[in-house]
Amino acid sequence: MDILIQILIATIPAAIVFLTTAVFLKRQGEKDARRMQMQLNRTKKKQNFLTERMEAYQRAILLLERIHPNSLIMRIHNPALPSAVFQTELIKAVREEFEHNVTQQLFISIEAWNMLKKAKDETAKIINVAGQQMSDTSMSTDLAGKIFEIVGEVGDLPTEIAVEYLKKEFQELF
């Protein structure tokens, strides 16, 4: 019986130390697993945000290309329209393109968004300036010719400047 008591006296403290260590290691393992899961979630969120940000730059450039006066005219031109109606259609298209992409401002810089807005406003201004020079009998081809003339005189259009800025800013991100 003495041997049994001596064995118990030796094994009980060892068992207590073992159980304490096992509980501690289990808790530490759970804590590490939670931390790793949070880190994984954070990484996934960053990847998703990065993907959305990249898409925002793509959409912003697409918007600028679509509101460029040359592509706008080629896409919407209808020779049978009076110039005033064509002017309205061009302005409407610029506004719709912008409104369709307004949420992209969440993912691009404030400076880039301001340049995009300025490009939109300047494009509308070019269309309106050309429209003011039309007579009541002018047709859409007359307005298109006048817009092309103004575009030729301006040099670098705000849409082109904004596209270059977006490209540069995007390159700096990656």
XYZ file of C-alpha atoms in Angstrom:
174
model
C 0.000 0.000 0.000
C 2.912 2.319 0.653
C 4.021 1.932 -2.902
C 0.552 2.842 -4.148
C 0.490 5.981 -2.007
C 3.964 6.936 -3.171
C 2.913 6.427 -6.790
C -0.183 8.578 -6.224
C 1.855 11.283 -4.497
C 4.200 11.346 -7.468
C 1.591 11.127 -10.209
C -1.090 13.501 -8.870
C 1.147 16.600 -9.069
C 2.379 15.426 -12.481
C -1.221 14.951 -13.633
C -2.169 18.420 -12.345
C 0.800 19.975 -14.169
C -0.103 17.995 -17.292
C -3.776 19.061 -17.195
C -2.857 22.703 -16.517
C -0.410 22.650 -19.415
C -2.979 20.975 -21.697
C -5.671 23.583 -20.847
C -3.202 26.431 -21.334
C -1.990 25.059 -24.678
C -5.581 24.502 -25.846
C -6.533 28.088 -24.988
C -3.371 29.422 -26.609
C -4.072 27.359 -29.724
C -7.642 28.701 -29.914
C -6.350 32.240 -29.463
C -3.784 31.734 -32.220
C -6.445 30.240 -34.505
C -8.741 33.259 -33.929
C -5.861 35.647 -34.610
C -4.941 33.795 -37.803
C -8.601 33.810 -38.921
C -8.824 37.561 -38.311
C -5.612 38.074 -40.256
C -6.935 35.943 -43.101
C -10.198 37.927 -43.133
C -8.250 41.185 -43.148
C -6.125 39.939 -46.058
C -9.242 38.893 -47.988
C -10.804 42.309 -47.388
C -7.648 44.023 -48.628
C -7.594 41.835 -51.723
C -11.267 42.578 -52.413
C -10.708 46.289 -51.885
C -7.679 46.209 -54.164
C -9.695 44.437 -56.856
C -12.509 46.967 -56.525
C -10.030 49.816 -56.607
C -8.411 48.482 -59.761
C -11.846 48.138 -61.362
C -12.671 51.716 -60.332
C -9.637 53.019 -62.199
C -10.641 50.977 -65.221
C -14.211 52.291 -65.094
C -13.029 55.872 -64.594
C -10.831 55.645 -67.679
C -13.655 54.030 -69.623
C -15.937 56.884 -68.553
C -13.404 59.444 -69.753
C -12.961 57.652 -73.065
C -16.723 57.456 -73.557
C -17.254 61.178 -72.876
C -14.345 62.257 -75.069
C -16.035 64.494 -77.655
C -14.806 62.434 -80.615
C -16.076 59.086 -79.325
C -19.249 60.696 -77.998
C -20.109 62.121 -81.401
C -19.281 58.906 -83.242
C -21.424 56.876 -80.860
C -24.484 59.153 -80.784
C -24.427 60.918 -84.152
C -27.618 60.906 -86.173
C -27.415 63.114 -89.300
C -31.190 63.610 -89.345
C -31.251 65.425 -85.984
C -31.343 69.196 -85.658
C -28.242 70.539 -83.906
C -30.192 71.600 -80.786
C -31.575 68.085 -80.301
C -28.152 66.560 -80.956
C -26.596 68.949 -78.427
C -29.161 67.848 -75.836
C -28.441 64.191 -76.599
C -24.682 64.721 -76.201
C -25.074 66.515 -72.863
C -27.495 63.839 -71.690
C -25.010 61.102 -72.619
C -22.199 62.836 -70.713
C -24.411 63.229 -67.650
C -25.620 59.613 -67.785
C -22.095 58.243 -68.151
C -20.993 60.268 -65.152
C -23.989 59.319 -63.006
C -23.534 55.665 -63.902
C -19.985 55.770 -62.512
C -20.391 58.153 -59.585
C -19.685 55.437 -57.001
C -16.165 54.981 -58.363
C -15.146 58.010 -56.326
C -14.976 55.714 -53.293
C -11.972 53.918 -54.731
C -9.920 56.606 -56.473
C -8.181 59.609 -54.968
C -9.964 62.907 -54.394
C -7.634 64.577 -56.897
C -8.414 61.989 -59.559
C -12.152 62.311 -58.945
C -11.937 66.099 -59.164
C -10.095 65.805 -62.481
C -12.758 63.436 -63.734
C -15.525 65.877 -62.748
C -13.656 68.736 -64.390
C -13.269 66.696 -67.579
C -17.001 66.036 -67.576
C -17.799 69.723 -67.049
C -15.322 70.876 -69.698
C -16.692 68.371 -72.211
C -20.198 69.714 -71.606
C -18.831 73.246 -71.975
C -17.265 72.413 -75.369
C -20.585 70.955 -76.553
C -22.516 73.996 -75.308
C -20.070 76.509 -76.809
C -20.369 74.757 -80.165
C -24.152 74.622 -79.773
C -24.346 78.372 -79.167
C -22.691 78.949 -82.522
C -25.363 77.016 -84.411
C -28.308 78.602 -86.207
C -31.895 77.398 -85.945
C -31.509 75.481 -89.215
C -28.222 73.763 -88.298
C -28.150 70.000 -88.264
C -26.232 67.533 -86.133
C -23.434 67.280 -88.707
C -22.889 71.039 -88.389
C -22.665 70.748 -84.610
C -20.351 67.732 -84.865
C -18.070 69.656 -87.235
C -17.986 72.634 -84.868
C -17.172 70.396 -81.896
C -14.355 68.751 -83.879
C -13.072 72.216 -84.752
C -13.050 73.320 -81.096
C -11.401 70.055 -80.040
C -8.692 70.645 -82.644
C -8.022 74.129 -81.281
C -7.929 73.107 -77.614
C -5.005 70.706 -77.860
C -4.982 68.387 -74.845
C -8.555 67.883 -73.748
C -9.437 67.593 -70.070
C -10.545 63.999 -70.685
C -7.102 63.149 -72.074
C -5.333 64.917 -69.195
C -7.500 63.082 -66.669
C -6.798 59.708 -68.316
C -3.057 60.335 -68.097
C -3.387 61.366 -64.449
C -5.398 58.219 -63.620
C -2.858 56.001 -65.372
C 0.006 57.607 -63.475
C -1.791 57.368 -60.140
C -2.690 53.730 -60.795
C 0.934 52.887 -61.620
C 2.056 54.448 -58.341
C -0.330 52.181 -56.422
C 1.179 49.022 -57.818
